[in-house]
Coordinates of C-alpha atoms in Angstrom, one line a residue:
Chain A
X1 CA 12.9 -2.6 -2.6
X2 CA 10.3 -1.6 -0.2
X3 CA 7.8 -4.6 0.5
X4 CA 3.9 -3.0 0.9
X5 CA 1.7 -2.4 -1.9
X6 CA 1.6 0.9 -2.9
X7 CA -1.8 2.9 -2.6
X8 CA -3.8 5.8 -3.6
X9 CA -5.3 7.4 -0.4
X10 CA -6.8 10.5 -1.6
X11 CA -6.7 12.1 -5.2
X12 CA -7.8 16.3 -5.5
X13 CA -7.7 18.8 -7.6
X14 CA -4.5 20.5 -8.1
X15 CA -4.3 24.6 -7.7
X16 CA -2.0 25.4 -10.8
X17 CA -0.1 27.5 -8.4
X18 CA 0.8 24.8 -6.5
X19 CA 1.8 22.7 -9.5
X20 CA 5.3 22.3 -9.6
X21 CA 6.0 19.5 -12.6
X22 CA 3.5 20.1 -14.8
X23 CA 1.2 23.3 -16.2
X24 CA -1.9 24.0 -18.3
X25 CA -2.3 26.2 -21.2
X26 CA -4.5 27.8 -23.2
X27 CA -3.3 27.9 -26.9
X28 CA -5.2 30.6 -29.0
X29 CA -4.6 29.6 -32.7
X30 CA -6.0 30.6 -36.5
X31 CA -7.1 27.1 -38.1
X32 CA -7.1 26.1 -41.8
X33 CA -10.1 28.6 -42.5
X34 CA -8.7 31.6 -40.7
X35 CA -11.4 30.9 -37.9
X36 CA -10.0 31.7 -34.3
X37 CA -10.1 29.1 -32.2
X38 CA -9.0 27.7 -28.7
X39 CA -7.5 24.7 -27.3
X40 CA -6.7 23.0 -23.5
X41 CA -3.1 21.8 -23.1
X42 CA -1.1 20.3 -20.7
X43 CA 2.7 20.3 -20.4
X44 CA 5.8 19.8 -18.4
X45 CA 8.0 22.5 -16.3
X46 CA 11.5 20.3 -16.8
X47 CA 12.0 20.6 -20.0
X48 CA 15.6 21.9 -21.0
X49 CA 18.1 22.6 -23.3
X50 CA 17.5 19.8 -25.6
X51 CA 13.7 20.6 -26.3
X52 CA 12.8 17.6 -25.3
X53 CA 10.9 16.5 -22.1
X54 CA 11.9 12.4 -22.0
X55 CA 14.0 9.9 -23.6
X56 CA 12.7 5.9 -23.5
X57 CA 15.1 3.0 -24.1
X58 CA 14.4 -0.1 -25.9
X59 CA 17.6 -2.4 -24.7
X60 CA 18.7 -5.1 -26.8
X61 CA 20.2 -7.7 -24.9
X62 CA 22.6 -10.2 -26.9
X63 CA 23.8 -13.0 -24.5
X64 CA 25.5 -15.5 -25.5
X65 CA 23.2 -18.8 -25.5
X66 CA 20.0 -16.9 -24.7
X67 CA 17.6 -15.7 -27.0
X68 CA 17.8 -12.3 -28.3
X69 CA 16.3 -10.2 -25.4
X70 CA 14.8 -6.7 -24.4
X71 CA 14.9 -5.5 -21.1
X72 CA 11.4 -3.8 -20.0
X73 CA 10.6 -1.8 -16.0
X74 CA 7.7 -2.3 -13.6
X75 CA 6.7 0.4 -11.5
X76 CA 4.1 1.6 -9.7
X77 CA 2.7 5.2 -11.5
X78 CA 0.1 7.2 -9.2
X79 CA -1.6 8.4 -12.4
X80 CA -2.7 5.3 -13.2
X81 CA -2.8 3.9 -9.8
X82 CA -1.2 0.3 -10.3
X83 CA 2.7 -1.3 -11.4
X84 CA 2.9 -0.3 -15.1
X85 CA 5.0 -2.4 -17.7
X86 CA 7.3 0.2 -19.3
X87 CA 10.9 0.7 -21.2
X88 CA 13.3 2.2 -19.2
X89 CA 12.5 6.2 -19.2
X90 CA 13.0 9.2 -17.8
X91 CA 13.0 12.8 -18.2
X92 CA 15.9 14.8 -19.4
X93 CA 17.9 17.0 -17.3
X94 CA 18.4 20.9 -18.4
X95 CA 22.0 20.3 -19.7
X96 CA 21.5 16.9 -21.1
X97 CA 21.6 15.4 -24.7
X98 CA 18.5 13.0 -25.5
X99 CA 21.8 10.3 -25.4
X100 CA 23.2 11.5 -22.5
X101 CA 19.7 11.2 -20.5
X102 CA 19.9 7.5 -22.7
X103 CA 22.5 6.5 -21.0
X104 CA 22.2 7.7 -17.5
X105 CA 18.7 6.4 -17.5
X106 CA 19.9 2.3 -18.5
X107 CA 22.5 2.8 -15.9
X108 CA 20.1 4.2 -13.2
X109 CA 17.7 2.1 -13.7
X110 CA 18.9 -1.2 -15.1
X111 CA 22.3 -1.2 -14.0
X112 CA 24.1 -1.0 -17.7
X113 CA 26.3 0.9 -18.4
X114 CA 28.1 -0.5 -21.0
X115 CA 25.6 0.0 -23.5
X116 CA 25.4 1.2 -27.4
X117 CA 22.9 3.5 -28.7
X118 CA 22.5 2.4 -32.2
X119 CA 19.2 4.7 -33.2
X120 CA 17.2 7.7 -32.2
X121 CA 14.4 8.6 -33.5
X122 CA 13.0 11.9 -34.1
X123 CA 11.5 13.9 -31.8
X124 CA 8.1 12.4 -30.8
X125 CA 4.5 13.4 -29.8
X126 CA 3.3 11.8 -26.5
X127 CA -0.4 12.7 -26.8
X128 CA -0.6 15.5 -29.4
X129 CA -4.7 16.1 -29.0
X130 CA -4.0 17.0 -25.4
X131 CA -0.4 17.6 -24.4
X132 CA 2.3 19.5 -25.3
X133 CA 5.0 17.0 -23.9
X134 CA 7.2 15.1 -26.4
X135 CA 10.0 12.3 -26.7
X136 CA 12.6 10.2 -28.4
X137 CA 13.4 6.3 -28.4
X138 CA 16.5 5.3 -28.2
X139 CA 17.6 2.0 -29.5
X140 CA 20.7 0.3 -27.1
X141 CA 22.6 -2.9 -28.0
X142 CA 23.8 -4.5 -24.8
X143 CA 25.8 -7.5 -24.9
X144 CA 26.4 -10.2 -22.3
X145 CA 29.2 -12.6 -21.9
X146 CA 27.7 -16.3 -21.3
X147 CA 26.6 -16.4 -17.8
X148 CA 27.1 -12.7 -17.0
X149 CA 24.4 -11.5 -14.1
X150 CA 22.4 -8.9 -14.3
X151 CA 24.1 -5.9 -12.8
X152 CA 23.0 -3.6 -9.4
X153 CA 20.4 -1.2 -10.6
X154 CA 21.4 2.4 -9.1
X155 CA 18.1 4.0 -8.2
X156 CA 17.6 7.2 -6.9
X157 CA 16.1 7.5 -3.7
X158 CA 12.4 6.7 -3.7
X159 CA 12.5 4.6 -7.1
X160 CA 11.5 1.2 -6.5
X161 CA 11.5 -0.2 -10.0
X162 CA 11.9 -4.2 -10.8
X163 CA 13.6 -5.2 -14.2
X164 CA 12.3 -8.2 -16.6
X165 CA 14.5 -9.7 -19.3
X166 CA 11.7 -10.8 -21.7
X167 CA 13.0 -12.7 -24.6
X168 CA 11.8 -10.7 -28.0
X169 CA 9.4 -13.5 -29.2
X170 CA 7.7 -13.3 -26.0
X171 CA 7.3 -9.9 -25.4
X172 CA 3.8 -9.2 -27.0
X173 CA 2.3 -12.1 -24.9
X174 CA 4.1 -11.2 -21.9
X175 CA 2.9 -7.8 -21.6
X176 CA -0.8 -9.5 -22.2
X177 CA 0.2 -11.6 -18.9
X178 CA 1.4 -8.8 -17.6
X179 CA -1.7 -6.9 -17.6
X180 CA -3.9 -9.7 -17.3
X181 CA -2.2 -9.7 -13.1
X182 CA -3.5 -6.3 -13.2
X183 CA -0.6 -4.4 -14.4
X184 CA -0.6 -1.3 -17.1
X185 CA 1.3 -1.7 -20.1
X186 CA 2.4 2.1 -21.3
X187 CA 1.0 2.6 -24.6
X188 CA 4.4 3.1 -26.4
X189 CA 6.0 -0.4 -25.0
X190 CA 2.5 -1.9 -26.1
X191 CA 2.6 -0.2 -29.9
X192 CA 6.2 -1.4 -30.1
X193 CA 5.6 -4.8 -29.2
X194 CA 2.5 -5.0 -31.4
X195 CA 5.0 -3.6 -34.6
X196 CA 7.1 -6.8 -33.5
X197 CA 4.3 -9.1 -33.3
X198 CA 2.4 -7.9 -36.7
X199 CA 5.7 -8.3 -38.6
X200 CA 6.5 -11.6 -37.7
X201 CA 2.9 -13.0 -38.2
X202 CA 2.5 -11.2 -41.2
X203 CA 5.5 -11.2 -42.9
X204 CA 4.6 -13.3 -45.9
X205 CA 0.8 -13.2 -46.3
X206 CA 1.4 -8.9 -46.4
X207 CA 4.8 -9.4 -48.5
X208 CA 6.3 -7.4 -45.8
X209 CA 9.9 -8.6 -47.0
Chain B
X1 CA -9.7 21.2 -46.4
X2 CA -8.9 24.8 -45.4
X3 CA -6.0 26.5 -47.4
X4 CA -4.3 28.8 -45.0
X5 CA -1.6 27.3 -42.7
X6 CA -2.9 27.0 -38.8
X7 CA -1.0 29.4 -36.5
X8 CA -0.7 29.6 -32.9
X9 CA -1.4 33.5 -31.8
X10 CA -1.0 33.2 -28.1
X11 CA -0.4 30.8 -25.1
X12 CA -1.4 31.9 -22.1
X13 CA -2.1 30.1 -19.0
X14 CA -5.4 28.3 -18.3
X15 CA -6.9 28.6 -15.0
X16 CA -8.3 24.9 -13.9
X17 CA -11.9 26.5 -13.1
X18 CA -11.8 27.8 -17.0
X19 CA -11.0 24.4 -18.5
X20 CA -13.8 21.7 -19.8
X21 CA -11.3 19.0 -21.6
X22 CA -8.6 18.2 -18.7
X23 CA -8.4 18.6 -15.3
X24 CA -4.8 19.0 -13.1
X25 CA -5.2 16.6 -10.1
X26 CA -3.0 16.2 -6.7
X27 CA -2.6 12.1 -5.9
X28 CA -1.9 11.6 -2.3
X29 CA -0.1 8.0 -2.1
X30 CA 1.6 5.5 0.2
X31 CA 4.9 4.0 -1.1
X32 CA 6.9 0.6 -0.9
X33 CA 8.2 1.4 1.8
X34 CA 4.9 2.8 3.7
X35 CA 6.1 6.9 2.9
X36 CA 3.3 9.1 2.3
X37 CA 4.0 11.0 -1.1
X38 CA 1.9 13.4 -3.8
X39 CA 1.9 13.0 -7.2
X40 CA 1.1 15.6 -10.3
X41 CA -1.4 14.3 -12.5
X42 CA -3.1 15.6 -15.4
X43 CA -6.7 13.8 -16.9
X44 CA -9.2 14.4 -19.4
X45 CA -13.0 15.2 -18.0
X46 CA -14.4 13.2 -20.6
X47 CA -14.0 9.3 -19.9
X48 CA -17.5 7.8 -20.2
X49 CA -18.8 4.5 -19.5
X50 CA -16.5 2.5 -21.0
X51 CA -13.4 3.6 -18.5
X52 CA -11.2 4.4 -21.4
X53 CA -10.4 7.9 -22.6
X54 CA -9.5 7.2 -27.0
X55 CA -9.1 4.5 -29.5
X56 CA -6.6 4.6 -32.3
X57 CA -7.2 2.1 -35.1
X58 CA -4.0 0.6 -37.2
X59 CA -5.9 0.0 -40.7
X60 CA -4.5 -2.8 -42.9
X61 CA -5.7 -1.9 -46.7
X62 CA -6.0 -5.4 -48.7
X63 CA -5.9 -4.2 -52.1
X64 CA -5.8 -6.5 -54.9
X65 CA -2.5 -5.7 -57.2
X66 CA -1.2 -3.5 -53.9
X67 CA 1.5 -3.9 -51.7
X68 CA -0.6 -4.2 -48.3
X69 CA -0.7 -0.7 -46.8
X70 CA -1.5 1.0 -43.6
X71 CA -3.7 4.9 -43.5
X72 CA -2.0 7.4 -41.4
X73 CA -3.6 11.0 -41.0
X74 CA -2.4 14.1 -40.8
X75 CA -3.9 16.6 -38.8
X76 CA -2.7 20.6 -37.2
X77 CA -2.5 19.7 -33.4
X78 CA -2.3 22.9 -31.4
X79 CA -0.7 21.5 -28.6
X80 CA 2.9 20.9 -30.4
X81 CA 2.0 23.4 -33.0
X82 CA 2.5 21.6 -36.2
X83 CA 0.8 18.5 -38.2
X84 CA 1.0 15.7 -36.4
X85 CA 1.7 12.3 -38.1
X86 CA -1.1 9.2 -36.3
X87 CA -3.3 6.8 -36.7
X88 CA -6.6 7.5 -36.7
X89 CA -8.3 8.2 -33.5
X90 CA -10.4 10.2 -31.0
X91 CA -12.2 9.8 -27.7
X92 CA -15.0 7.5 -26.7
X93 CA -17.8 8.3 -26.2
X94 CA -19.9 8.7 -23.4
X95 CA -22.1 5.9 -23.9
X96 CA -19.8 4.0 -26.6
X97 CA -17.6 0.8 -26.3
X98 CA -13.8 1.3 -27.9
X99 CA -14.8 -0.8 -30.5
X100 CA -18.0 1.5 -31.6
X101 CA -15.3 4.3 -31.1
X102 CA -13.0 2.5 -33.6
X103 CA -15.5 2.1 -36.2
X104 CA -17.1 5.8 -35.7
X105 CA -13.7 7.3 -35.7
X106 CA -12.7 5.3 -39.1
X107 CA -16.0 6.4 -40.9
X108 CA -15.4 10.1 -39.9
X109 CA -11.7 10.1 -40.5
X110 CA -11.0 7.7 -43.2
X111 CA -14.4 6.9 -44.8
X112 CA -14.5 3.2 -44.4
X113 CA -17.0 1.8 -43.1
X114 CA -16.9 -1.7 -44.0
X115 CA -14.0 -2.5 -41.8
X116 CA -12.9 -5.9 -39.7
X117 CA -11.7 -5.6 -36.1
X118 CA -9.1 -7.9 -36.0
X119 CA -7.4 -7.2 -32.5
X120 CA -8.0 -4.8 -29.9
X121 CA -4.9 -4.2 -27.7
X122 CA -5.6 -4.3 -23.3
X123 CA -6.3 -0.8 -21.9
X124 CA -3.0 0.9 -22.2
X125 CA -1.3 4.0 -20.9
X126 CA -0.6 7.4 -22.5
X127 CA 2.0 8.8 -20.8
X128 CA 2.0 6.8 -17.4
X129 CA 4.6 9.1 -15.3
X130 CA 1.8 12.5 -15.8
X131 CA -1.1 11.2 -17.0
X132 CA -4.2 9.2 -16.2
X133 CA -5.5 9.2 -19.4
X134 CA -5.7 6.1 -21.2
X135 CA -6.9 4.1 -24.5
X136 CA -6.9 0.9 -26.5
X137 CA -5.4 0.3 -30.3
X138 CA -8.1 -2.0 -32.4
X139 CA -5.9 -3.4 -35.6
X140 CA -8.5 -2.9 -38.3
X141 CA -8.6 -5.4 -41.5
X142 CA -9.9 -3.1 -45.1
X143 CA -10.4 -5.3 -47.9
X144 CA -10.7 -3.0 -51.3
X145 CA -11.4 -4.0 -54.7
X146 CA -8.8 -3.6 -57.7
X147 CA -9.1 0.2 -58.7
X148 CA -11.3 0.9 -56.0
X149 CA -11.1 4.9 -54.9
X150 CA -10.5 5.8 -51.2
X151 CA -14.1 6.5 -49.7
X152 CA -15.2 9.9 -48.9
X153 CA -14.2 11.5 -45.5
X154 CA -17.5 11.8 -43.4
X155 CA -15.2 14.9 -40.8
X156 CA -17.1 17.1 -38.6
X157 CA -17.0 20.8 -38.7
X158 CA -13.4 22.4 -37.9
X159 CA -12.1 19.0 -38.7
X160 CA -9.1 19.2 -41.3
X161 CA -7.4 15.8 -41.8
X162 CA -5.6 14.8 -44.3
X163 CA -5.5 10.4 -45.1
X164 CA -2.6 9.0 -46.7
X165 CA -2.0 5.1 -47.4
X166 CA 1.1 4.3 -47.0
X167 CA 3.2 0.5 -47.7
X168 CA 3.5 -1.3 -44.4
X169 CA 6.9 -1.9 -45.6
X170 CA 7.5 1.9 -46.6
X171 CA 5.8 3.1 -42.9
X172 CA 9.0 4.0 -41.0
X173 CA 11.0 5.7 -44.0
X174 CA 7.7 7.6 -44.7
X175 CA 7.5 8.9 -40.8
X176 CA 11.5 10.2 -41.2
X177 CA 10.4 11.6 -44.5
X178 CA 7.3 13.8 -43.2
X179 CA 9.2 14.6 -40.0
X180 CA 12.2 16.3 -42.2
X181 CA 9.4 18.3 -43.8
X182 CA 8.7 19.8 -40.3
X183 CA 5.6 17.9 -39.4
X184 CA 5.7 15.4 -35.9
X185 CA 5.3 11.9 -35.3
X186 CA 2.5 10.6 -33.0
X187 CA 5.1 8.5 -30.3
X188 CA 2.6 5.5 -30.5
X189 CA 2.7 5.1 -34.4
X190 CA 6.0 5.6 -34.2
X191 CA 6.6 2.7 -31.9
X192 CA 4.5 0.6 -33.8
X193 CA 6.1 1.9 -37.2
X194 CA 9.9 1.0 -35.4
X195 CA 8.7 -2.4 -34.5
X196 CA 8.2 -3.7 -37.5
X197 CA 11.2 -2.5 -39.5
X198 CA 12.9 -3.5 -35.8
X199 CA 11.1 -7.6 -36.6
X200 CA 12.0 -7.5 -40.7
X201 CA 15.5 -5.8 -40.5
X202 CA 16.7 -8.3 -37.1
X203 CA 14.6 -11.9 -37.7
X204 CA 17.6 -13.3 -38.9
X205 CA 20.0 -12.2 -36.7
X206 CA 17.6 -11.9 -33.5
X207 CA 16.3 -15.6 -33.8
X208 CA 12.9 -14.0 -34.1
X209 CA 11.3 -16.7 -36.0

């Protein structure tokens, strides 16, 4: 892990033709009414055979004598210019399966690779006023034997991401600590956590069961 | 509502000095480990005062003799071409805090005006890896009398959104349902919708409570 703070020292705009991950359209569509209209998109260059430009995990660490776990990532993101509190992600490669990605991306970046996708979701909208870009959450089971450590994370070159068991009961008022230190919470992690949280507060007063 | 089904005619390729509603930007940045790197980043030219770029608003309908329900809208989103499945939402504007957002939005989109903020989330990412953008979810308490029609949609011109109250505990099976009908999920309701059936179907088993 590298040991200076990361830092912006100089944000421009971007010639399109210079662009290499990521591209802007102009989408021309008929609306409800038949009126022509026009709207400003942005998108990704990477996306490949599956359709789909990322796959996020939500691990589920069982371990014997611990609390029923997840597993979330802090890393510094340029766009928002500070560490960012997210599940482990990434985008998937031309040939890949949403799984496949899954699965490379726990190992890759948390070291598992014993793990057990037990739900996908459909195929997701990541900002659907403004981008074109698009997703699925996998859910992993990963169990632990008593006392197991953490395995080596296997980043690529350049990665320099830090992993936090968070017990599930926690997790909503960690990320709140989390951001309170000046951290980001990625919006997804946040809604997820604050599905958790409204559940389990909720559950009898909103006859949730 | 407009009766004819939206359609994209064309997407072309939007030159950056054309576009008013994002902009592409280059982020020059200094790692860990003291390496100079660029990032690709795309942002919306709209942020006002506030910092933040949208709300979304989870509503919680209190309705005497009905389960207690949540309002999801549905809306054509050119940028993935279809209806998308959210919350409701929109940017902030210039001059507006999230929470004036959150109430404006509800009027326009839902009709309620008489709404209680009960939580409103930190400043959370979008899509953290691409994009700057930004916003906050406000949880929203909606207390209805016993019979007591939906209010009147207040939408401004060109706006086509559809409202539909849905039982919390009905929320996830209801996003599979309208995503087999061909429309998408919003990956932040999504999120929010899998962590509560994640809390109710696991709190035995997880040790959540």
């Amino acid at each position: 892990m590298g040991t200076q703070k990361p830092i912006i020292t100089k944000t421009e705009s971007l010639p399109p033709s210079e662009a290499k991950w990521i591209s802007f359209e102009r989408i021309h569509w008929t609306d409800a009414h038949g009126k022509s209209r026009t709207w400003e998109a942005t998108s990704r260059t990477t996306r490949g055979k599956s359709g789909v430009d990322a796959v996020a995990v939500a691990p589920i660490i069982l371990q014997e004598g611990q609390p029923a776990s997840t597993l979330i990532i802090l890393q510094y993101r340029p766009p928002v210019g500070t560490i960012c509190v997210e599940f482990p992600a990434g985008l998937i490669d031309g040939e890949e399966s949403a799984e496949e990605a899954a699965i490379r991306e726990m190992r890759e970046e948390t070291g598992f690779d014993r793990i057990k996708i037990v739900d996908v979701s459909s195929v997701i909208a990541n900002d659907p006023g403004m981008s074109m870009t698009n997703m699925v959450l996998a859910v992993a089971e990963i169990r632990m034997d008593k006392d197991e450590p953490l395995p080596e994370q296997q980043l690529e070159e350049g990665e320099d991401i830090e992993r936090v068991v968070v017990p599930l009961k926690e997790l909503y008022q960690t990320l709140i600590k989390l951001e309170k230190e000046g951290k980001m919470v990625d919006a997804r992690l946040w809604h997820w956590a604050a599905g958790i949280k409204f559940a389990l507060d909720y559950r009898t007063s909103f006859a949730l069961e």
